[in-house]
Amino acid sequence: AQSVSQHNHHVILSEAASLELGCNYSYGGTVNLFWYVQYPGQHLQLLLKYFSGDPLVKGIKGFEAEFIKSKFSFNLRKPSVQWSDTAEYFCAVRRNSGGYQKVTFGTGTKLQVIP
Amino acid sequence: DTGVSQDPRHKITKRGQNVTFRCDPISEHNRLYWYRQTLGQGPEFLTYFQNEAQLEKSRLLSDRFSAERPKGSFSTLEIQRTEQGDSAMYLCASSPGLAGGPYQSSTDTQYFGPGTRLTVL
């Protein structure tokens, strides 16, 4: 079964610092990859997704993620964080092997941005 | 707004009682999913519908859990004889899928509702 690992459970950064959140998955075949964000008191929202093509994916609010197949990784990055980026971030993976495949989520990383 | 909605947002119940949650997906989304999320964890898949057909159930979904989507629109999740271990956030998501034809995972994206937080005393 596929699994997703998010290495950092809690990250604290000052505003304007650069962000990189790690995500590794275990499935060796073709995958779809997602990052979701959950702002305080709000529901899960899609930040960005990778299906195929350019491994560098740009999402909303200045976030981007890079798919490195050889490392089974899909790390999330942002050059300069803002206080409003304080949220919990979830990486998710789905096998792309035909038919329905469920999405598996990581345990999440809580980001706290200090003004 | 036509996002995914869930009702109620919060439910407190006593152990042994039955509870039912409702999910209204984004209109015209063929696929609907239920997840459970506990503290410190990501969402865990429970079950999935394509239109009115329930096509997959997780082993997390014990016999006390039942989900329906009778007309292929809204869905309900019922938990019978609740236990304290059922306390969690129950999330619903929907995705466009395709109107008929084989499922194409390569372009399907799930959109989540606000969740129902269940507390079993």
Short mmCIF file of C-alpha atoms in Angstrom, two decimals:
data_model
loop_
_atom_site.label_atom_id
_atom_site.label_comp_id
_atom_site.label_asym_id
_atom_site.label_seq_id
_atom_site.Cartn_x
_atom_site.Cartn_y
_atom_site.Cartn_z
CA ALA A 1 0.00 0.00 0.00
CA GLN A 2 1.14 3.50 -0.67
CA SER A 3 2.16 5.79 2.17
CA VAL A 4 3.12 9.42 2.52
CA SER A 5 5.68 10.84 4.93
CA GLN A 6 5.85 14.44 5.98
CA HIS A 7 9.04 14.88 7.92
CA ASN A 8 8.29 18.09 9.75
CA HIS A 9 5.32 18.08 12.09
CA HIS A 10 5.67 21.66 13.24
CA VAL A 11 7.64 24.46 11.57
CA ILE A 12 8.05 27.97 12.94
CA LEU A 13 9.34 30.71 10.66
CA SER A 14 9.62 34.44 10.71
CA GLU A 15 7.93 36.47 8.01
CA ALA A 16 9.98 36.72 4.81
CA ALA A 17 11.82 33.49 5.55
CA SER A 18 11.90 30.81 2.88
CA LEU A 19 9.86 27.67 3.31
CA GLU A 20 10.42 24.10 2.27
CA LEU A 21 8.17 21.30 3.53
CA GLY A 22 9.22 17.76 2.80
CA CYS A 23 6.99 15.04 1.39
CA ASN A 24 8.00 11.54 0.39
CA TYR A 25 5.80 8.73 -0.84
CA SER A 26 6.33 5.02 -1.11
CA TYR A 27 4.67 3.93 -4.37
CA GLY A 28 7.03 3.15 -7.23
CA GLY A 29 4.67 3.57 -10.16
CA THR A 30 3.05 6.57 -11.77
CA VAL A 31 1.47 8.92 -9.26
CA ASN A 32 -0.63 12.03 -8.95
CA LEU A 33 0.54 14.34 -6.17
CA PHE A 34 -1.25 17.04 -4.23
CA TRP A 35 -0.67 19.62 -1.55
CA TYR A 36 -3.68 20.76 0.45
CA VAL A 37 -3.74 23.57 2.99
CA GLN A 38 -6.02 24.06 5.96
CA TYR A 39 -6.09 27.58 7.39
CA PRO A 40 -7.27 27.96 10.99
CA GLY A 41 -11.00 27.39 11.18
CA GLN A 42 -11.31 26.63 7.48
CA HIS A 43 -11.63 23.50 5.39
CA LEU A 44 -9.01 21.75 3.31
CA GLN A 45 -8.19 23.63 0.14
CA LEU A 46 -6.17 22.50 -2.84
CA LEU A 47 -2.87 24.37 -3.04
CA LEU A 48 -1.39 22.68 -6.09
CA LYS A 49 -1.30 19.36 -7.92
CA TYR A 50 0.95 17.37 -10.20
CA PHE A 51 -0.44 14.99 -12.78
CA SER A 52 2.19 14.90 -15.52
CA GLY A 53 4.57 17.08 -17.50
CA ASP A 54 6.74 19.79 -15.96
CA PRO A 55 7.84 18.51 -12.55
CA LEU A 56 7.89 22.05 -11.16
CA VAL A 57 4.32 22.93 -10.32
CA LYS A 58 3.10 26.36 -9.37
CA GLY A 59 0.09 26.80 -7.15
CA ILE A 60 -1.85 29.55 -5.51
CA LYS A 61 -0.42 32.24 -3.23
CA GLY A 62 3.14 31.90 -4.52
CA PHE A 63 3.61 28.26 -3.57
CA GLU A 64 5.37 25.77 -5.79
CA ALA A 65 6.36 22.13 -5.54
CA GLU A 66 8.89 20.01 -7.34
CA PHE A 67 8.33 16.37 -8.20
CA ILE A 68 11.58 14.42 -8.11
CA LYS A 69 10.72 10.91 -9.24
CA SER A 70 14.10 9.42 -8.33
CA LYS A 71 13.68 10.60 -4.76
CA PHE A 72 9.94 9.84 -4.50
CA SER A 73 9.54 13.39 -3.28
CA PHE A 74 7.19 16.30 -3.80
CA ASN A 75 8.47 19.11 -1.59
CA LEU A 76 6.53 22.32 -1.16
CA ARG A 77 8.35 25.64 -1.34
CA LYS A 78 7.71 29.33 -0.98
CA PRO A 79 10.48 31.94 -1.24
CA SER A 80 9.06 34.33 1.33
CA VAL A 81 6.33 33.39 3.78
CA GLN A 82 3.72 35.71 5.21
CA TRP A 83 1.88 35.62 8.51
CA SER A 84 -1.24 34.63 6.53
CA ASP A 85 0.49 31.39 5.50
CA THR A 86 0.07 30.08 9.04
CA ALA A 87 -1.83 26.85 8.45
CA GLU A 88 -1.53 23.09 8.31
CA TYR A 89 -0.22 21.62 5.08
CA PHE A 90 -1.01 18.11 3.85
CA CYS A 91 0.75 16.21 1.11
CA ALA A 92 -1.28 13.52 -0.68
CA VAL A 93 -0.59 10.89 -3.31
CA ARG A 94 -2.70 8.76 -5.60
CA ARG A 95 -1.57 5.93 -7.81
CA ASN A 96 -2.22 6.64 -11.46
CA SER A 97 -2.66 3.06 -12.57
CA GLY A 98 -6.05 3.05 -14.20
CA GLY A 99 -9.46 2.88 -12.66
CA TYR A 100 -10.24 4.41 -9.31
CA GLN A 101 -7.39 4.82 -6.89
CA LYS A 102 -7.77 6.32 -3.45
CA VAL A 103 -5.86 9.35 -2.25
CA THR A 104 -3.53 8.81 0.71
CA PHE A 105 -2.66 11.78 2.91
CA GLY A 106 0.36 12.48 5.04
CA THR A 107 0.02 13.43 8.69
CA GLY A 108 0.40 17.13 7.97
CA THR A 109 2.85 19.89 8.85
CA LYS A 110 1.75 22.80 10.99
CA LEU A 111 3.37 26.03 9.87
CA GLN A 112 3.46 28.97 12.22
CA VAL A 113 4.70 32.25 10.78
CA ILE A 114 5.76 34.85 13.31
CA PRO A 115 5.27 38.50 12.31
CA ASP B 1 -21.31 29.49 -3.46
CA THR B 2 -21.45 25.98 -4.85
CA GLY B 3 -18.78 24.35 -2.71
CA VAL B 4 -19.15 21.13 -0.75
CA SER B 5 -21.36 21.60 2.29
CA GLN B 6 -21.76 19.41 5.35
CA ASP B 7 -24.33 19.33 8.09
CA PRO B 8 -24.12 19.51 11.04
CA ARG B 9 -20.77 21.17 11.63
CA HIS B 10 -20.60 19.86 15.17
CA LYS B 11 -22.27 16.92 16.86
CA ILE B 12 -21.99 15.87 20.48
CA THR B 13 -23.56 12.57 21.39
CA LYS B 14 -23.52 9.99 24.12
CA ARG B 15 -21.92 6.62 23.64
CA GLY B 16 -24.35 4.15 22.16
CA GLN B 17 -26.43 6.69 20.27
CA ASN B 18 -26.79 6.78 16.49
CA VAL B 19 -25.72 9.80 14.47
CA THR B 20 -26.18 10.79 10.84
CA PHE B 21 -24.22 13.33 8.84
CA ARG B 22 -25.09 14.84 5.51
CA CYS B 23 -22.90 15.97 2.65
CA ASP B 24 -23.95 18.00 -0.37
CA PRO B 25 -21.29 17.86 -3.09
CA ILE B 26 -20.51 20.44 -5.70
CA SER B 27 -23.33 20.24 -8.22
CA GLU B 28 -22.64 17.95 -11.17
CA HIS B 29 -19.77 16.23 -9.39
CA ASN B 30 -20.20 12.53 -10.00
CA ARG B 31 -17.90 11.32 -7.27
CA LEU B 32 -18.24 11.71 -3.54
CA TYR B 33 -15.85 10.62 -0.80
CA TRP B 34 -15.96 10.32 2.96
CA TYR B 35 -12.85 10.65 5.11
CA ARG B 36 -12.15 10.63 8.82
CA GLN B 37 -9.53 12.84 10.41
CA THR B 38 -8.31 12.50 13.97
CA LEU B 39 -6.00 14.83 15.86
CA GLY B 40 -2.50 14.87 14.46
CA GLN B 41 -3.40 12.81 11.42
CA GLY B 42 -4.25 13.47 7.84
CA PRO B 43 -7.61 12.51 6.38
CA GLU B 44 -8.15 8.74 6.14
CA PHE B 45 -10.28 7.36 3.35
CA LEU B 46 -13.56 5.72 4.39
CA THR B 47 -15.67 5.24 1.29
CA TYR B 48 -16.34 6.45 -2.23
CA PHE B 49 -19.40 6.81 -4.47
CA GLN B 50 -19.66 7.18 -8.19
CA ASN B 51 -23.13 8.58 -8.69
CA GLU B 52 -25.32 6.43 -6.44
CA ALA B 53 -23.05 3.40 -6.42
CA GLN B 54 -20.77 2.80 -3.46
CA LEU B 55 -17.68 1.43 -5.13
CA GLU B 56 -15.13 1.11 -2.36
CA LYS B 57 -15.10 0.89 1.40
CA SER B 58 -12.10 1.05 3.67
CA ARG B 59 -11.50 -1.52 6.35
CA LEU B 60 -11.83 1.44 8.72
CA LEU B 61 -15.54 1.41 7.95
CA SER B 62 -16.86 -1.08 10.47
CA ASP B 63 -20.33 -2.64 10.38
CA ARG B 64 -21.59 0.21 12.53
CA PHE B 65 -20.93 2.65 9.69
CA SER B 66 -23.14 2.96 6.66
CA ALA B 67 -23.12 5.47 3.85
CA GLU B 68 -25.66 6.15 1.15
CA ARG B 69 -26.05 8.37 -1.84
CA PRO B 70 -29.54 7.40 -2.98
CA LYS B 71 -30.05 9.78 -5.90
CA GLY B 72 -26.46 10.39 -6.80
CA SER B 73 -26.51 13.85 -5.26
CA PHE B 74 -26.23 14.29 -1.48
CA SER B 75 -24.84 11.57 0.74
CA THR B 76 -25.39 10.51 4.35
CA LEU B 77 -23.01 8.78 6.71
CA GLU B 78 -24.59 7.03 9.68
CA ILE B 79 -22.77 5.68 12.69
CA GLN B 80 -24.74 3.30 14.87
CA ARG B 81 -24.01 2.62 18.54
CA THR B 82 -21.31 5.27 18.66
CA GLU B 83 -18.14 4.64 20.63
CA GLN B 84 -15.68 7.13 22.07
CA GLY B 85 -13.17 6.05 19.45
CA ASP B 86 -15.50 7.40 16.76
CA SER B 87 -14.78 10.94 17.91
CA ALA B 88 -13.17 12.64 14.92
CA MET B 89 -13.72 15.10 12.12
CA TYR B 90 -15.69 13.52 9.28
CA LEU B 91 -14.85 15.07 5.93
CA CYS B 92 -16.69 14.86 2.67
CA ALA B 93 -15.15 15.60 -0.71
CA SER B 94 -16.41 15.54 -4.27
CA SER B 95 -14.75 15.42 -7.65
CA PRO B 96 -15.96 15.94 -11.20
CA GLY B 97 -14.99 12.54 -12.57
CA LEU B 98 -16.50 11.94 -15.96
CA ALA B 99 -20.15 11.82 -16.91
CA GLY B 100 -20.25 8.15 -17.73
CA GLY B 101 -17.38 6.23 -19.20
CA PRO B 102 -14.36 4.80 -17.40
CA TYR B 103 -12.84 6.59 -14.45
CA GLN B 104 -9.82 8.70 -15.32
CA SER B 105 -7.77 9.33 -12.23
CA SER B 106 -5.25 11.40 -14.11
CA THR B 107 -7.31 14.57 -14.09
CA ASP B 108 -9.64 14.11 -11.15
CA THR B 109 -9.27 16.44 -8.18
CA GLN B 110 -11.15 16.26 -4.89
CA TYR B 111 -12.66 19.32 -3.24
CA PHE B 112 -13.39 19.16 0.46
CA GLY B 113 -16.21 20.37 2.64
CA PRO B 114 -15.82 21.95 6.09
CA GLY B 115 -16.34 18.67 7.94
CA THR B 116 -18.52 17.51 10.81
CA ARG B 117 -16.78 17.29 14.16
CA LEU B 118 -18.17 14.41 16.20
CA THR B 119 -17.60 14.15 19.92
CA VAL B 120 -18.77 10.99 21.64
CA LEU B 121 -19.05 11.31 25.42
#
